[in-house]
JSON list of C-alpha atoms in Angstrom, two decimals:
[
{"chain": "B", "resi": 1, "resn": "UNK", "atom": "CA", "xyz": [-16.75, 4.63, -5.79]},
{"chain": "B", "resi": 2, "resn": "UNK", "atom": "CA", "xyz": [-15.80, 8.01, -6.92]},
{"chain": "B", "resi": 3, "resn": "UNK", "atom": "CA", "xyz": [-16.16, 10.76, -4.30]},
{"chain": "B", "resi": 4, "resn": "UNK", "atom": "CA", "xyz": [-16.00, 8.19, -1.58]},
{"chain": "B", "resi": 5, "resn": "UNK", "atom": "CA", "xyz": [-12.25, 8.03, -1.16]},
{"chain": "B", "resi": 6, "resn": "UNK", "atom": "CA", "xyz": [-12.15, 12.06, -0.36]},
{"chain": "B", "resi": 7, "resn": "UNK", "atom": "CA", "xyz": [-13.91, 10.72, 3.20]},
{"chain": "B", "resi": 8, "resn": "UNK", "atom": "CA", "xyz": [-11.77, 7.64, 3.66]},
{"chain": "B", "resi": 9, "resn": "UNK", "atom": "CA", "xyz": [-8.91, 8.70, 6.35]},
{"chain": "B", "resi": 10, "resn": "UNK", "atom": "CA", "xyz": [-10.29, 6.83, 9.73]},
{"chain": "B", "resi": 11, "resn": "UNK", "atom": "CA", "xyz": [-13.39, 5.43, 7.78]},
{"chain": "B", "resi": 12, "resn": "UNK", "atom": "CA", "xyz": [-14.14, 1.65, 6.33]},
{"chain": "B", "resi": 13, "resn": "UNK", "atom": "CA", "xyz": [-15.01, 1.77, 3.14]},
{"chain": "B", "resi": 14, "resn": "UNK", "atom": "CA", "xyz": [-16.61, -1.66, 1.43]},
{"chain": "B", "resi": 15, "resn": "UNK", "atom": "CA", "xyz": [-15.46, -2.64, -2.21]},
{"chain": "B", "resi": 16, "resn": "UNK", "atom": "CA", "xyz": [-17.85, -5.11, -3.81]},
{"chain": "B", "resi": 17, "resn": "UNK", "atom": "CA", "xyz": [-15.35, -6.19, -6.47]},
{"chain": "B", "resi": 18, "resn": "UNK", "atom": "CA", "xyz": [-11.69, -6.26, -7.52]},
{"chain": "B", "resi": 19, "resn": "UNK", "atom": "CA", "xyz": [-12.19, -3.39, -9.68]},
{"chain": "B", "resi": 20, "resn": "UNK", "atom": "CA", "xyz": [-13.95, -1.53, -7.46]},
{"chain": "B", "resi": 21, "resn": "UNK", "atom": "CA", "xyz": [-10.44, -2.17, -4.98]},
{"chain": "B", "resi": 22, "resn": "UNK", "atom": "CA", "xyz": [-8.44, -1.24, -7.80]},
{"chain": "B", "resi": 23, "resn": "UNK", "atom": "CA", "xyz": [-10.32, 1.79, -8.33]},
{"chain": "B", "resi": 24, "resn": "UNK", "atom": "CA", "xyz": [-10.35, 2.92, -4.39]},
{"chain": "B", "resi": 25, "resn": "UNK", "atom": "CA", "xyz": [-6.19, 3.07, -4.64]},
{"chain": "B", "resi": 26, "resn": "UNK", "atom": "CA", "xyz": [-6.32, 4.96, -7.61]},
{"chain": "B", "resi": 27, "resn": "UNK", "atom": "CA", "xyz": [-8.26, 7.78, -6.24]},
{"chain": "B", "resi": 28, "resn": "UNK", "atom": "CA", "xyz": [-6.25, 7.37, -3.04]},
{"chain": "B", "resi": 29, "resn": "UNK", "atom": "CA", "xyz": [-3.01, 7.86, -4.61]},
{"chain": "B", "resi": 30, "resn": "UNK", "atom": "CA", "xyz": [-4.22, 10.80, -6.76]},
{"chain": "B", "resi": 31, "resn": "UNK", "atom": "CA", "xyz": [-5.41, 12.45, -4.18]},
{"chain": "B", "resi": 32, "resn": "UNK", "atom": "CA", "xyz": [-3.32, 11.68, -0.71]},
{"chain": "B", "resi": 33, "resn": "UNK", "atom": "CA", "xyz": [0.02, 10.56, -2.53]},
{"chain": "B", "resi": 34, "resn": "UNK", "atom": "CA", "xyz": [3.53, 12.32, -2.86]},
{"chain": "B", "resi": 35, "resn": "UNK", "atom": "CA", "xyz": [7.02, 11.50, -3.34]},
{"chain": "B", "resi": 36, "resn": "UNK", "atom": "CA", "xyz": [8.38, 10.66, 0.25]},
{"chain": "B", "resi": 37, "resn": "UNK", "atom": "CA", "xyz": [5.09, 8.81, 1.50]},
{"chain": "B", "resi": 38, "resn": "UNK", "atom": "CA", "xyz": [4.96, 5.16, 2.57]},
{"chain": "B", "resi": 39, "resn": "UNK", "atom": "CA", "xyz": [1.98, 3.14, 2.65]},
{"chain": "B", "resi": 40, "resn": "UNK", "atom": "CA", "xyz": [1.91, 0.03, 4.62]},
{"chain": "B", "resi": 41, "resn": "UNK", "atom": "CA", "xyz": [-0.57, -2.50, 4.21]},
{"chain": "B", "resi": 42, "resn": "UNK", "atom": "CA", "xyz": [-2.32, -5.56, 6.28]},
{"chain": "B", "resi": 43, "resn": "UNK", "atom": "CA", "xyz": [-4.47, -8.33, 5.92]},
{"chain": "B", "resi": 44, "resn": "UNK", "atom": "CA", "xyz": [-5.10, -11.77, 5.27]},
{"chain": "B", "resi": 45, "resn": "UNK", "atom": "CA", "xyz": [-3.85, -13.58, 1.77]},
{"chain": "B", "resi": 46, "resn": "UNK", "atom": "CA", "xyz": [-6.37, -12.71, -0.91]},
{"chain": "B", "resi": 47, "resn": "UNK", "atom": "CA", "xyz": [-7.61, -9.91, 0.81]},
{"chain": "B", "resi": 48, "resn": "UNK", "atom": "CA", "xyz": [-7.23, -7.25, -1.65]},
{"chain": "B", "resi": 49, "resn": "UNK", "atom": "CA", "xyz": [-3.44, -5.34, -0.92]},
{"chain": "B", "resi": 50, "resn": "UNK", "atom": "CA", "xyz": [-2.01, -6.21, -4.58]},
{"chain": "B", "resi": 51, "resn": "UNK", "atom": "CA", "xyz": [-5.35, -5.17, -6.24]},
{"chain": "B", "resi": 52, "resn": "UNK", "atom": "CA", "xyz": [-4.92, -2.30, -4.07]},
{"chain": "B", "resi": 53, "resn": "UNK", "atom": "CA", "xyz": [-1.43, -1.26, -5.41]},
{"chain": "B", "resi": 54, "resn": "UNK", "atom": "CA", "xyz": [-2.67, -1.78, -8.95]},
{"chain": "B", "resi": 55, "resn": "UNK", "atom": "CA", "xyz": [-4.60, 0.85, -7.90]},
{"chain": "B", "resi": 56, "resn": "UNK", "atom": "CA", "xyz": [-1.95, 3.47, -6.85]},
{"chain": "B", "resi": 57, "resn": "UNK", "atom": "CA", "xyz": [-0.06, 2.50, -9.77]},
{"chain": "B", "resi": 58, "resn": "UNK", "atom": "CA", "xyz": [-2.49, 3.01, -11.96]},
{"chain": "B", "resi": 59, "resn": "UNK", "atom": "CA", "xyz": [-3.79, 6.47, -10.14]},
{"chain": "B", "resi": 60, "resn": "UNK", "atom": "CA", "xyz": [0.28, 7.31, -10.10]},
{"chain": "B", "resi": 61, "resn": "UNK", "atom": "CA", "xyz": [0.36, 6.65, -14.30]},
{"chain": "B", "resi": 62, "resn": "UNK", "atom": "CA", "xyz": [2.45, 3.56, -14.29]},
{"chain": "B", "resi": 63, "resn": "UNK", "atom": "CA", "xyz": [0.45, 1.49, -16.59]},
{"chain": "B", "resi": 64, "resn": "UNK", "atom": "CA", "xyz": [1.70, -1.40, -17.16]},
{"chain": "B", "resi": 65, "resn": "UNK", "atom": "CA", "xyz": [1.65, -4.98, -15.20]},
{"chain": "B", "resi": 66, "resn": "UNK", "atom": "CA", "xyz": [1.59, -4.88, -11.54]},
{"chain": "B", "resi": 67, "resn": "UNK", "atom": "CA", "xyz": [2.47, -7.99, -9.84]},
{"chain": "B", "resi": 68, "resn": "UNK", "atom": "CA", "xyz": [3.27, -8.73, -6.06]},
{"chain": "B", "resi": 69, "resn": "UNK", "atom": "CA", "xyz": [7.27, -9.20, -5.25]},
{"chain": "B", "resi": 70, "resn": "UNK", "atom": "CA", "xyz": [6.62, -12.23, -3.43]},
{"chain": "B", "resi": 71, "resn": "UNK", "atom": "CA", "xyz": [10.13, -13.61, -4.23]},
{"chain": "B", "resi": 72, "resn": "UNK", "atom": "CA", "xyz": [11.86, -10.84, -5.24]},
{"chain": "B", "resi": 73, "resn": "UNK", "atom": "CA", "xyz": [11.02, -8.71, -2.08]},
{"chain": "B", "resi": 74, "resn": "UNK", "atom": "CA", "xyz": [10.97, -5.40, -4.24]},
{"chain": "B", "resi": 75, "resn": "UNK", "atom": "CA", "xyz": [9.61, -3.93, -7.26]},
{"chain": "B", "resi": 76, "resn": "UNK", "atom": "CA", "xyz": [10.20, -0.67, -9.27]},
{"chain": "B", "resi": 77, "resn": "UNK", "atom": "CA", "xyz": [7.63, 0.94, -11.14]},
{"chain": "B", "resi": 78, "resn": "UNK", "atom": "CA", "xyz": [9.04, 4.21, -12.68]},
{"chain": "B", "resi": 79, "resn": "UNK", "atom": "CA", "xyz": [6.13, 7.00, -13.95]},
{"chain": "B", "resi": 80, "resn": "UNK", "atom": "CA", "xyz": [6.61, 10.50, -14.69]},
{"chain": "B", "resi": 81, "resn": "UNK", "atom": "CA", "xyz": [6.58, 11.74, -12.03]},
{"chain": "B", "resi": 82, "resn": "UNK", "atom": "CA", "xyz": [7.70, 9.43, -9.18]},
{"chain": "B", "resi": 83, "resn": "UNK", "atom": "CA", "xyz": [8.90, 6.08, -8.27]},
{"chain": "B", "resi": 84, "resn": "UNK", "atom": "CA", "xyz": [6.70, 3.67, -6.38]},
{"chain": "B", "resi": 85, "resn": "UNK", "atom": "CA", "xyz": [8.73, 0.96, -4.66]},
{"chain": "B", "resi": 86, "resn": "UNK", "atom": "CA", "xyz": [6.12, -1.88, -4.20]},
{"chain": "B", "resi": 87, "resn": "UNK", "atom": "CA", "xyz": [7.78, -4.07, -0.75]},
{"chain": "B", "resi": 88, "resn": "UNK", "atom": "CA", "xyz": [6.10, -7.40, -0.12]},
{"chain": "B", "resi": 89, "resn": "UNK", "atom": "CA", "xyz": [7.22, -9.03, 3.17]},
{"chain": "B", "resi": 90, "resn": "UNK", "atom": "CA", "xyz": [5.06, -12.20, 3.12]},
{"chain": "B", "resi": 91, "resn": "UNK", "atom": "CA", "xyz": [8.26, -14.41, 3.09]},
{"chain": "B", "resi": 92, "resn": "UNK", "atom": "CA", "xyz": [10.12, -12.41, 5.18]},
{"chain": "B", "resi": 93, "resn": "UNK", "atom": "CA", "xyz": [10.93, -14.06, 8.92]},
{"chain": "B", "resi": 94, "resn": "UNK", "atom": "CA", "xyz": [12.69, -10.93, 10.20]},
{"chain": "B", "resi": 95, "resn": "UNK", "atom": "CA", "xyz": [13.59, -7.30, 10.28]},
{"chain": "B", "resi": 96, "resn": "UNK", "atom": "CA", "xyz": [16.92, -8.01, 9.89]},
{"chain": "B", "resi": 97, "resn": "UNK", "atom": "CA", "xyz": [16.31, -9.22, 6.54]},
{"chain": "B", "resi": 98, "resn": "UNK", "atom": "CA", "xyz": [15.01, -5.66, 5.18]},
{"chain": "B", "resi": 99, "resn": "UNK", "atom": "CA", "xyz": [17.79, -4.39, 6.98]},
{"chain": "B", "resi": 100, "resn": "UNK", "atom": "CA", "xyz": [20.01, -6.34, 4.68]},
{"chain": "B", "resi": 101, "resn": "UNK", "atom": "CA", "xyz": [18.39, -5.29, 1.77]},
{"chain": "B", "resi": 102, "resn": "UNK", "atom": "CA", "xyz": [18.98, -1.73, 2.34]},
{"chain": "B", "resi": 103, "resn": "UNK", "atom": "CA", "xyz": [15.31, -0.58, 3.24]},
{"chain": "B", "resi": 104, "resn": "UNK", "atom": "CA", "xyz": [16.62, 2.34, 4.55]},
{"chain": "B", "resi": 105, "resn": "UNK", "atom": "CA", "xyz": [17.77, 3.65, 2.01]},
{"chain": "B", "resi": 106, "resn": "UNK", "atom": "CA", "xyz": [13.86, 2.92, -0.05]},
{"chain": "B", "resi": 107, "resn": "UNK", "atom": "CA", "xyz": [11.90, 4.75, 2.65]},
{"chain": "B", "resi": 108, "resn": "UNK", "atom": "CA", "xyz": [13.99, 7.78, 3.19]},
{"chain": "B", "resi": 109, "resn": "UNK", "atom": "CA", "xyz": [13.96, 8.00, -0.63]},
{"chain": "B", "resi": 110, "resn": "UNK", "atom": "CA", "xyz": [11.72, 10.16, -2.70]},
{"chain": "B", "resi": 111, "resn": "UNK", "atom": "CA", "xyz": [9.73, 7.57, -4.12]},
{"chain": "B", "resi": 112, "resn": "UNK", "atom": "CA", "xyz": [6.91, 6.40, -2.84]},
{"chain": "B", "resi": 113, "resn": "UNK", "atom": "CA", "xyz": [6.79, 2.83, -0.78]},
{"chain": "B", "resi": 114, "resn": "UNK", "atom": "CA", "xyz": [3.80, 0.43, -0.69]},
{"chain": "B", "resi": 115, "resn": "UNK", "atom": "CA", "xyz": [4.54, -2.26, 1.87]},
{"chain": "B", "resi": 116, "resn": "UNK", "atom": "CA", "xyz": [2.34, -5.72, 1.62]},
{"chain": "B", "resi": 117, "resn": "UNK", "atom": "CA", "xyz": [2.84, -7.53, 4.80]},
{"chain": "B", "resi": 118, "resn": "UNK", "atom": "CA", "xyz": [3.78, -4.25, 6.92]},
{"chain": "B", "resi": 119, "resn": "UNK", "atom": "CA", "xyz": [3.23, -6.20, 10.48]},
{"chain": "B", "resi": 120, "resn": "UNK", "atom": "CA", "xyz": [6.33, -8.18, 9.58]},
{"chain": "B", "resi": 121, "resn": "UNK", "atom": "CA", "xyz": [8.59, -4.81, 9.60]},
{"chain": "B", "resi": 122, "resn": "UNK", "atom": "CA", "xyz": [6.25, -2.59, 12.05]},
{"chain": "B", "resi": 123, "resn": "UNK", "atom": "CA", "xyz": [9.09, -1.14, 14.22]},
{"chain": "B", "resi": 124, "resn": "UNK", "atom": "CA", "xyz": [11.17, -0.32, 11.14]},
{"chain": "B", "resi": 125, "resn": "UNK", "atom": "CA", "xyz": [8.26, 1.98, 9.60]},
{"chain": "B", "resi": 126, "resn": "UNK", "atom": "CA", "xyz": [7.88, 5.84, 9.80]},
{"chain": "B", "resi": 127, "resn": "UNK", "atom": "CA", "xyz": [5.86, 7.81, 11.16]},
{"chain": "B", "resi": 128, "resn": "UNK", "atom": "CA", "xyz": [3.76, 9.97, 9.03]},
{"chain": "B", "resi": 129, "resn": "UNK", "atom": "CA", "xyz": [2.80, 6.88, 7.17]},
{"chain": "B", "resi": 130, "resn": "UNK", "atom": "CA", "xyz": [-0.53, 5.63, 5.51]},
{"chain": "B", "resi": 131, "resn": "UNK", "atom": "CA", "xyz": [-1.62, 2.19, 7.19]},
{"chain": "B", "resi": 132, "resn": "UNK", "atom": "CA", "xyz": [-4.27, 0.62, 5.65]},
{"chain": "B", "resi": 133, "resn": "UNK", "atom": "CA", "xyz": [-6.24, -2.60, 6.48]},
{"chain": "B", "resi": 134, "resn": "UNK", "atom": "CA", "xyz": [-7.84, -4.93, 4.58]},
{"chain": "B", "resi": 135, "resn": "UNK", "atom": "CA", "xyz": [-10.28, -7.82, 5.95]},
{"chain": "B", "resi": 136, "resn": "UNK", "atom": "CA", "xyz": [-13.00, -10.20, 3.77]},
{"chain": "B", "resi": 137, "resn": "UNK", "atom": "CA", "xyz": [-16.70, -8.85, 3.61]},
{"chain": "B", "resi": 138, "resn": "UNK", "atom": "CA", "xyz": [-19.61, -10.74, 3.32]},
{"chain": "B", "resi": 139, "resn": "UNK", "atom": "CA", "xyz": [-18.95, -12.29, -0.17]},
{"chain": "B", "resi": 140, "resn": "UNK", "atom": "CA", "xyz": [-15.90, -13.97, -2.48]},
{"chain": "B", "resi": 141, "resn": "UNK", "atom": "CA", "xyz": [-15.65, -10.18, -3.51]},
{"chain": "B", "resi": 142, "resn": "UNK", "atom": "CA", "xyz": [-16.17, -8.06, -0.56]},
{"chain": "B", "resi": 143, "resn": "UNK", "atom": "CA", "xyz": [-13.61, -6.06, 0.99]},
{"chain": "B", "resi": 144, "resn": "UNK", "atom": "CA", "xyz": [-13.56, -3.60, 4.34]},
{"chain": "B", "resi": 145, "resn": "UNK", "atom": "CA", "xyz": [-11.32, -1.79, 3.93]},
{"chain": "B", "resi": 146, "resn": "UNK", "atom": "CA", "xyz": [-9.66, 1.11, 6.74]},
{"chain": "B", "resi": 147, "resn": "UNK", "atom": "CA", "xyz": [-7.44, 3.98, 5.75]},
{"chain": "B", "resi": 148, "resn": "UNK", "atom": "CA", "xyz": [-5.59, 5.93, 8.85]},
{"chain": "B", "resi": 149, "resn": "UNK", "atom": "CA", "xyz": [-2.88, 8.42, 8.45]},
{"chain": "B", "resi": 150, "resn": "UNK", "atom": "CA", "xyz": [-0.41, 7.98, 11.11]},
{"chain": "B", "resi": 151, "resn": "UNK", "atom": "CA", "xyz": [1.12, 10.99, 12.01]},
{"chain": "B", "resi": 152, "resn": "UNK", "atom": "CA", "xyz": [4.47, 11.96, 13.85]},
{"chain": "B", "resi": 153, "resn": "UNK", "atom": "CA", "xyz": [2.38, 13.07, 17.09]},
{"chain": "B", "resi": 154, "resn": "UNK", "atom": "CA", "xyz": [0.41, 9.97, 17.52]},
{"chain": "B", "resi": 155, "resn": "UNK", "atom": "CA", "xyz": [3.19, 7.23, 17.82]}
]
């Protein structure tokens, strides 16, 4: 995988395993990652955006467990040297609801957001964002995965 991710932006890439996903949003975030950014992710359940935010975690130096915020909406991993606010919106039925919850206030921070579910919030994300797409592959463990940087000019 390594050396790979330094050609990603506007490419697929294939992982062939979860830690082969995991390892693809660690070089990601080391590489393309600062405080301020905002990652939003979509793609079918299972298809590898939580093993991809282990990933940026992990690349970021927060080491410990990474879980999805299914219920909870919002989780804050602390490292060093930034905060990653890891969003996931699978059981949310409307902006409003982010509204409510102040998101605001997350993505104009300067921490870094990873969004699971971004389609549900699309109009409330900025531009200059990372959006990345996930879909299956040919086996239980294959992933196609497509990095773009969106930037202010091309919304």
């Amino acid at each position: 995988m390594s050396g790979k991710v330094l050609n990603i932006l506007n490419n697929k890439l294939v992982t062939n395993s979860e830690d082969e996903t995991t390892q693809l949003g660690a070089e990601f975030s080391q590489i393309f990652l600062k405080a301020g950014n905002v990652v939003a992710l979509y793609g079918d359940l299972g298809s590898g955006k939580t093993r991809f935010v282990k990933g940026i975690c992990k690349g970021l130096g927060f080491l410990e467990n990474v879980t999805s915020p299914s219920f909870t909406i919002v989780n804050e991993y602390a490292t060093k040297s930034v905060k990653i606010f890891h969003f996931d919106f699978y059981r949310v039925s409307s902006a409003s609801e982010i509204v409510d919850i102040g998101f605001d206030d997350y993505i104009y921070d300067e921490g870094i957001c990873v969004i699971e579910w971004a389609d549900r919030v699309r109009d409330l994300l900025p531009p200059g964002r990372y959006d990345i797409y996930f879909r299956l592959g040919d086996s239980d463990t294959c992933r196609e995965i497509e990095i773009t940087k969106i930037n202010c000019d091309s919304i």
